[in-house]
Short mmCIF file of C-alpha atoms and ligand atoms in Angstrom, two decimals:
data_model
loop_
_atom_site.label_atom_id
_atom_site.label_comp_id
_atom_site.label_asym_id
_atom_site.label_seq_id
_atom_site.Cartn_x
_atom_site.Cartn_y
_atom_site.Cartn_z
CA MET A 6 17.55 40.07 50.03
CA GLN A 7 14.60 38.92 52.15
CA PHE A 8 12.41 35.87 52.10
CA GLU A 9 10.44 33.39 54.15
CA PHE A 10 10.40 29.73 53.31
CA ALA A 11 8.58 26.78 54.87
CA THR A 12 8.97 23.10 54.11
CA ALA A 13 8.78 19.55 55.46
CA GLY A 14 10.57 18.83 58.75
CA LYS A 15 13.12 16.68 56.94
CA ILE A 16 13.75 15.80 53.28
CA ILE A 17 15.55 12.54 52.51
CA PHE A 18 16.42 12.26 48.81
CA GLY A 19 18.31 9.59 46.91
CA VAL A 20 18.30 6.24 45.16
CA GLY A 21 17.56 3.60 47.82
CA SER A 22 16.48 6.16 50.44
CA SER A 23 13.11 4.45 50.96
CA LYS A 24 14.95 1.50 52.56
CA SER A 25 15.20 3.63 55.72
CA LEU A 26 11.39 3.77 56.02
CA PRO A 27 10.88 0.97 58.56
CA ASP A 28 13.07 2.96 60.99
CA LEU A 29 11.09 6.19 60.45
CA VAL A 30 7.51 5.05 60.97
CA GLY A 31 5.95 5.02 64.44
CA SER A 32 4.98 1.86 66.30
CA ARG A 33 1.37 1.97 65.01
CA PRO A 34 1.41 3.50 61.52
CA LEU A 35 -1.58 3.89 59.23
CA LEU A 36 -0.19 3.07 55.77
CA VAL A 37 -2.06 4.92 53.01
CA THR A 38 -1.18 3.42 49.66
CA GLY A 39 -2.40 2.47 46.18
CA ARG A 40 -3.04 -0.96 44.73
CA ARG A 41 0.61 -2.07 44.85
CA ALA A 42 1.14 -1.97 48.59
CA PRO A 43 4.73 -2.19 49.90
CA GLN A 44 5.88 -4.62 52.57
CA ILE A 45 5.52 -2.66 55.78
CA ASN A 46 3.91 -3.90 58.96
CA ALA A 47 0.98 -1.49 59.32
CA THR A 48 -2.76 -0.96 59.19
CA ARG A 49 -3.50 -0.41 55.51
CA PHE A 50 -5.84 2.09 53.87
CA ILE A 51 -6.04 1.77 50.09
CA VAL A 52 -6.66 4.85 47.92
CA THR A 53 -7.10 4.21 44.19
CA ALA A 54 -8.38 7.57 42.88
CA GLU A 55 -8.08 11.28 43.61
CA PRO A 56 -9.40 11.56 47.20
CA THR A 57 -12.89 12.74 48.08
CA VAL A 58 -13.92 14.13 51.46
CA GLN A 59 -15.56 10.73 52.14
CA VAL A 60 -12.22 8.93 51.61
CA VAL A 61 -10.73 11.22 54.27
CA ARG A 62 -13.61 10.54 56.69
CA ASP A 63 -13.10 6.77 56.23
CA GLY A 64 -9.33 7.04 56.72
CA VAL A 65 -9.74 9.08 59.91
CA ALA A 66 -12.22 6.52 61.27
CA LEU A 67 -9.71 3.70 60.62
CA PHE A 68 -6.83 5.70 62.17
CA ARG A 69 -8.90 6.19 65.37
CA LYS A 70 -10.28 2.65 65.50
CA GLU A 71 -6.79 1.12 65.18
CA ARG A 72 -5.29 3.70 67.58
CA CYS A 73 -2.61 4.63 65.06
CA ASP A 74 0.14 7.14 65.91
CA THR A 75 1.53 8.09 62.46
CA VAL A 76 0.29 8.31 58.88
CA VAL A 77 2.63 7.09 56.12
CA SER A 78 1.64 7.64 52.49
CA ILE A 79 3.47 5.66 49.81
CA GLY A 80 2.08 6.45 46.37
CA GLY A 81 1.22 9.15 43.84
CA GLY A 82 -0.26 12.57 44.51
CA SER A 83 -3.70 11.19 45.36
CA VAL A 84 -2.29 8.85 48.01
CA ILE A 85 -0.11 11.57 49.52
CA ASP A 86 -2.92 14.13 49.61
CA ALA A 87 -5.28 11.57 51.15
CA GLY A 88 -2.76 10.71 53.88
CA LYS A 89 -1.98 14.36 54.55
CA ALA A 90 -5.67 15.16 55.01
CA ILE A 91 -6.25 12.07 57.18
CA ALA A 92 -3.32 13.07 59.43
CA ALA A 93 -4.77 16.59 59.74
CA LEU A 94 -8.32 15.48 60.59
CA ALA A 95 -7.21 12.62 62.89
CA THR A 96 -6.31 15.07 65.68
CA ASN A 97 -9.02 17.67 65.05
CA SER A 98 -12.74 17.63 65.76
CA GLY A 99 -15.39 18.02 63.10
CA GLU A 100 -15.09 16.89 59.53
CA PRO A 101 -13.25 17.81 56.28
CA LEU A 102 -15.86 20.32 55.05
CA ASP A 103 -15.35 22.41 58.21
CA TYR A 104 -11.79 23.12 57.10
CA LEU A 105 -12.00 23.02 53.29
CA GLU A 106 -11.35 26.19 51.25
CA VAL A 107 -13.77 27.59 48.64
CA VAL A 108 -16.71 25.20 49.22
CA GLY A 109 -16.25 24.46 52.94
CA LYS A 110 -16.12 26.68 56.03
CA GLY A 111 -12.36 27.21 55.68
CA ALA A 112 -11.75 27.06 59.46
CA ALA A 113 -8.14 26.89 60.70
CA LEU A 114 -6.94 23.59 62.21
CA GLU A 115 -6.86 23.83 65.99
CA ASN A 116 -4.46 20.98 66.72
CA ALA A 117 -1.25 19.88 65.05
CA PRO A 118 -1.88 16.92 62.68
CA ALA A 119 -0.65 13.41 63.47
CA PRO A 120 2.97 12.93 62.29
CA PHE A 121 2.86 12.41 58.52
CA ILE A 122 5.52 10.78 56.33
CA ALA A 123 5.23 11.20 52.55
CA VAL A 124 6.91 8.83 50.08
CA PRO A 125 6.09 9.70 46.45
CA THR A 126 6.11 6.99 43.77
CA THR A 127 5.49 9.41 40.89
CA ALA A 128 7.56 12.45 39.91
CA GLY A 129 5.15 15.31 39.52
CA THR A 130 2.98 16.65 42.30
CA GLY A 131 5.65 17.68 44.84
CA SER A 132 2.92 17.10 47.42
CA GLU A 133 5.55 15.60 49.78
CA VAL A 134 6.66 19.16 50.64
CA THR A 135 3.42 21.16 50.39
CA ARG A 136 1.00 22.20 53.13
CA ASN A 137 -2.25 21.47 51.31
CA ALA A 138 -4.25 18.42 50.28
CA VAL A 139 -6.54 18.64 47.25
CA LEU A 140 -9.87 16.90 47.88
CA SER A 141 -12.82 16.53 45.57
CA VAL A 142 -16.32 17.24 46.78
CA PRO A 143 -18.65 15.28 44.48
CA GLU A 144 -21.78 17.13 45.74
CA TYR A 145 -20.38 20.39 44.37
CA ARG A 146 -18.43 18.81 41.47
CA VAL A 147 -15.35 20.76 42.53
CA LYS A 148 -11.92 20.22 44.03
CA ALA A 149 -10.66 22.37 46.86
CA SER A 150 -7.74 22.39 49.28
CA LEU A 151 -7.44 21.61 52.93
CA ARG A 152 -4.57 23.91 53.86
CA SER A 153 -2.59 24.71 56.97
CA PRO A 154 1.04 25.58 57.73
CA MET A 155 0.84 22.66 60.19
CA MET A 156 0.11 20.19 57.37
CA LEU A 157 3.69 20.18 56.05
CA PRO A 158 4.88 16.55 56.26
CA ARG A 159 7.18 15.56 59.14
CA VAL A 160 9.44 13.65 56.74
CA ALA A 161 9.53 13.47 52.92
CA VAL A 162 11.39 10.45 51.53
CA ILE A 163 12.05 10.75 47.79
CA ASP A 164 13.55 7.64 46.22
CA PRO A 165 13.81 7.85 42.39
CA GLU A 166 13.93 4.04 42.26
CA LEU A 167 10.25 3.96 43.26
CA THR A 168 9.33 5.72 39.99
CA LEU A 169 11.06 3.18 37.69
CA GLY A 170 7.84 1.24 37.10
CA LEU A 171 5.72 4.22 36.01
CA PRO A 172 4.16 3.64 32.57
CA PRO A 173 4.91 6.24 29.84
CA ALA A 174 1.52 8.00 29.93
CA LEU A 175 1.80 8.54 33.70
CA THR A 176 5.44 9.60 33.36
CA ALA A 177 4.29 12.18 30.79
CA SER A 178 1.34 13.62 32.71
CA THR A 179 3.07 13.75 36.10
CA GLY A 180 6.25 15.13 34.51
CA MET A 181 4.26 17.90 32.80
CA ASP A 182 2.63 18.70 36.16
CA ALA A 183 6.16 19.10 37.57
CA LEU A 184 7.09 21.44 34.70
CA THR A 185 3.91 23.50 35.22
CA GLN A 186 4.69 23.70 38.95
CA LEU A 187 8.13 25.11 38.12
CA ILE A 188 6.98 27.63 35.48
CA GLU A 189 3.97 29.02 37.40
CA PRO A 190 5.82 29.81 40.66
CA TYR A 191 8.68 31.37 38.62
CA VAL A 192 6.33 33.92 37.02
CA SER A 193 4.18 34.31 40.16
CA GLY A 194 3.88 37.64 41.93
CA LYS A 195 4.90 35.87 45.15
CA ALA A 196 8.20 34.47 43.86
CA ASN A 197 11.35 35.03 45.93
CA VAL A 198 15.04 34.43 45.31
CA LEU A 199 14.96 30.94 46.84
CA THR A 200 11.91 29.76 44.86
CA ASP A 201 13.50 31.29 41.72
CA THR A 202 16.65 29.25 42.25
CA PHE A 203 14.62 26.08 42.64
CA CYS A 204 12.44 26.80 39.60
CA LEU A 205 15.33 27.45 37.22
CA GLU A 206 17.21 24.34 38.34
CA GLY A 207 14.03 22.26 38.10
CA ILE A 208 13.12 23.51 34.61
CA ARG A 209 16.66 22.69 33.44
CA ARG A 210 16.32 19.11 34.68
CA VAL A 211 12.84 18.57 33.18
CA ALA A 212 14.13 19.91 29.85
CA ARG A 213 16.94 17.39 29.73
CA SER A 214 15.22 14.37 31.27
CA LEU A 215 11.44 14.19 30.76
CA ARG A 216 11.71 12.88 27.19
CA ARG A 217 14.30 10.33 28.32
CA ALA A 218 12.19 9.07 31.24
CA TYR A 219 9.20 8.83 28.89
CA SER A 220 10.97 6.81 26.20
CA ASP A 221 12.98 4.61 28.60
CA GLY A 222 11.30 4.19 31.99
CA SER A 223 14.32 2.31 33.38
CA ASP A 224 16.70 5.27 32.88
CA LEU A 225 17.57 5.89 36.55
CA GLU A 226 19.52 9.09 35.83
CA ALA A 227 16.51 10.62 34.04
CA ARG A 228 14.17 9.36 36.79
CA THR A 229 16.43 10.98 39.41
CA ASP A 230 16.30 14.32 37.55
CA MET A 231 12.50 14.13 37.37
CA ALA A 232 12.13 13.17 41.06
CA PHE A 233 14.37 16.10 42.01
CA ALA A 234 12.53 18.50 39.65
CA SER A 235 9.21 17.42 41.15
CA LEU A 236 10.54 18.09 44.66
CA LEU A 237 11.80 21.53 43.56
CA GLY A 238 8.37 22.31 42.08
CA GLY A 239 6.67 21.38 45.35
CA LEU A 240 9.08 23.56 47.34
CA ALA A 241 8.48 26.46 44.94
CA LEU A 242 4.68 26.26 44.73
CA ALA A 243 4.24 25.89 48.49
CA ASN A 244 6.03 29.21 48.93
CA ALA A 245 5.30 31.19 45.74
CA GLY A 246 1.89 29.85 44.64
CA LEU A 247 0.80 28.80 41.15
CA GLY A 248 -1.26 30.53 38.43
CA VAL A 249 -3.81 30.34 35.65
CA VAL A 250 -3.14 26.71 34.64
CA HIS A 251 -3.73 25.39 38.15
CA GLY A 252 -6.62 27.84 38.51
CA PHE A 253 -8.33 25.87 35.74
CA ALA A 254 -7.14 22.46 36.95
CA ALA A 255 -9.22 22.69 40.16
CA PRO A 256 -12.69 23.16 38.57
CA ILE A 257 -11.86 20.84 35.64
CA GLY A 258 -10.74 18.10 38.05
CA GLY A 259 -13.94 18.54 40.05
CA MET A 260 -16.27 18.33 37.05
CA PHE A 261 -14.48 15.75 34.88
CA ASP A 262 -12.62 12.52 35.41
CA ALA A 263 -9.32 13.79 34.03
CA PRO A 264 -5.79 13.24 35.40
CA HIS A 265 -4.47 16.44 36.98
CA GLY A 266 -1.10 16.37 35.20
CA ALA A 267 -2.58 15.83 31.74
CA VAL A 268 -5.02 18.71 32.30
CA CYS A 269 -2.15 21.01 33.32
CA ALA A 270 -0.10 19.92 30.30
CA ALA A 271 -2.93 20.59 27.83
CA LEU A 272 -3.44 24.07 29.30
CA LEU A 273 0.18 25.08 29.89
CA PRO A 274 1.16 26.58 26.48
CA HIS A 275 -2.14 28.49 26.29
CA GLY A 276 -1.87 29.81 29.84
CA MET A 277 1.67 31.01 29.08
CA ARG A 278 0.44 32.72 25.89
CA ALA A 279 -2.34 34.57 27.77
CA ASN A 280 0.11 35.94 30.34
CA ILE A 281 2.68 36.91 27.70
CA ARG A 282 0.00 38.63 25.57
CA ALA A 283 -1.08 40.55 28.64
CA GLY A 284 2.52 41.71 29.00
CA ALA A 285 2.96 40.00 32.39
CA ALA A 286 6.31 38.71 33.68
CA LEU A 287 7.94 39.01 30.24
CA MET A 288 11.50 39.02 31.61
CA ARG A 289 10.67 35.84 33.53
CA TYR A 290 9.27 34.09 30.47
CA SER A 291 12.39 35.22 28.64
CA ASP A 292 14.56 33.47 31.30
CA ILE A 293 12.51 30.31 30.80
CA ALA A 294 12.82 30.57 27.00
CA MET A 295 16.63 30.89 27.32
CA LEU A 296 16.77 27.78 29.49
CA LEU A 297 14.56 25.72 27.19
CA THR A 298 15.70 26.94 23.75
CA GLY A 299 18.75 29.18 24.08
CA ARG A 300 16.65 32.07 22.68
CA PRO A 301 15.30 35.00 24.72
CA GLU A 302 11.88 35.56 23.06
CA PRO A 303 9.10 34.55 25.51
CA GLU A 304 7.17 32.98 22.59
CA ALA A 305 10.01 30.47 22.11
CA ALA A 306 9.12 28.97 25.51
CA ILE A 307 5.50 28.50 24.37
CA SER A 308 6.55 26.65 21.20
CA TRP A 309 8.96 24.45 23.15
CA VAL A 310 6.26 23.42 25.64
CA ALA A 311 3.69 22.85 22.87
CA SER A 312 6.02 20.54 20.96
CA LEU A 313 6.90 18.64 24.15
CA CYS A 314 3.14 18.07 24.74
CA ALA A 315 2.87 16.68 21.20
CA GLU A 316 5.90 14.39 21.64
CA LEU A 317 4.50 13.05 24.91
CA ASP A 318 1.07 12.41 23.32
CA ILE A 319 -0.76 14.72 25.73
CA PRO A 320 -4.46 14.61 24.76
CA ARG A 321 -6.56 17.73 24.24
CA LEU A 322 -9.14 18.43 26.96
CA SER A 323 -11.97 17.23 24.69
CA ALA A 324 -10.63 13.71 25.35
CA TYR A 325 -12.16 14.01 28.85
CA GLY A 326 -15.55 15.18 27.63
CA ILE A 327 -14.89 18.92 28.02
CA ARG A 328 -16.87 20.86 25.39
CA ARG A 329 -17.52 24.47 24.44
CA GLU A 330 -20.74 24.47 26.46
CA HIS A 331 -18.67 23.96 29.65
CA VAL A 332 -16.39 26.94 29.01
CA ASP A 333 -18.46 29.65 30.76
CA ALA A 334 -18.92 27.70 34.00
CA LEU A 335 -15.29 26.53 34.10
CA CYS A 336 -13.95 30.07 33.55
CA GLU A 337 -16.26 31.44 36.23
CA ASN A 338 -15.05 28.82 38.74
CA ALA A 339 -11.41 29.14 37.69
CA SER A 340 -11.41 32.86 38.40
CA ARG A 341 -12.31 32.07 42.03
CA ALA A 342 -9.77 29.22 42.48
CA SER A 343 -7.03 29.82 45.06
CA SER A 344 -4.21 29.15 42.52
CA MET A 345 -5.45 32.00 40.28
CA LYS A 346 -4.48 34.57 42.94
CA ALA A 347 -0.77 34.03 42.27
CA ASN A 348 -1.02 34.52 38.48
CA PRO A 349 1.18 37.52 37.51
CA VAL A 350 -1.82 39.34 35.99
CA VAL A 351 -5.58 39.25 36.56
CA LEU A 352 -6.98 37.71 33.36
CA SER A 353 -10.44 38.78 32.17
CA GLN A 354 -13.23 36.26 31.50
CA ASP A 355 -12.54 36.77 27.77
CA GLU A 356 -8.85 35.96 28.22
CA LEU A 357 -9.70 32.91 30.34
CA GLN A 358 -12.11 31.70 27.66
CA THR A 359 -9.38 32.01 25.03
CA VAL A 360 -7.03 29.84 27.16
CA LEU A 361 -9.60 27.12 27.78
CA THR A 362 -11.03 27.05 24.27
CA ALA A 363 -7.53 26.65 22.80
CA ALA A 364 -6.92 23.62 25.04
CA ILE A 365 -10.18 21.89 24.11
ZN1 ZN B 423 -0.20 20.44 39.69
#
């Protein structure tokens, strides 16, 4: 058995764990947060949407002006990715596009980022333990990652209590993102025994708790399962990569105002079907089907996921304005997305079109 595995410097998980935050932050933190800002003595930078490169430039300027020494993100995936990118750029010269993949120059960071502490308030992205930040570049209508092994957070604090207030639609979309981020790394060509262990445990917890967290947001046991599953998904994807669903999520998120998790959910059963039809990772899909349904046929996993999407009221992609006339461009861009490289099989443009059209 051989594997390599990288993650945050320290992971603190548990109900009430965020109470230790005031002791963890530096003396001059930059607090990146959403509209509901927590009570911490810090310079505040508010992020209310998925971050653009301009948001990162503004955050870096504030960090330097206030002579901050740490970045602390308390919020959903957008807030965590924004903080992670701000911490990375704060100690490096140049600007985000110099380092961005796909549409930027993709240069490597020269200096270690400022210490970064991630505190998720949703259970889905796992961004608290990943080494990339997804930024949108409005000029190109695309999303791309700023990525470096040095961008892994210094500390990840995961407190399920912070997710108790999430409304059902957000619980559904972020929870489906978590499920996608457990299924894709499990069937990925880069999976290893440690990521496999995390994926199977995570899928088991989503299966038993996502419906519960959706129908009763105050169910702390279900929220704890989802927070843990989200963490496991982040650990897995950072080390084993993703696949076709996330390959589509990047160009769709760049061109349309659509929540990442809901996009992944709408695509997930169709992405699974394309891989299974292509004969890829069948034993792995069979493992997933056994976990979800007690039956070994890979197709059983597809039906289970499709009915979960229906129960959670996941909209079709047409709800975000995506139409048949967008299919060619989206498939073209998806085939170049970094997540697509980890899909267990290279899907043709025809196969990609089938996936996307079925989700519209
Ligand atoms: Zn995702």
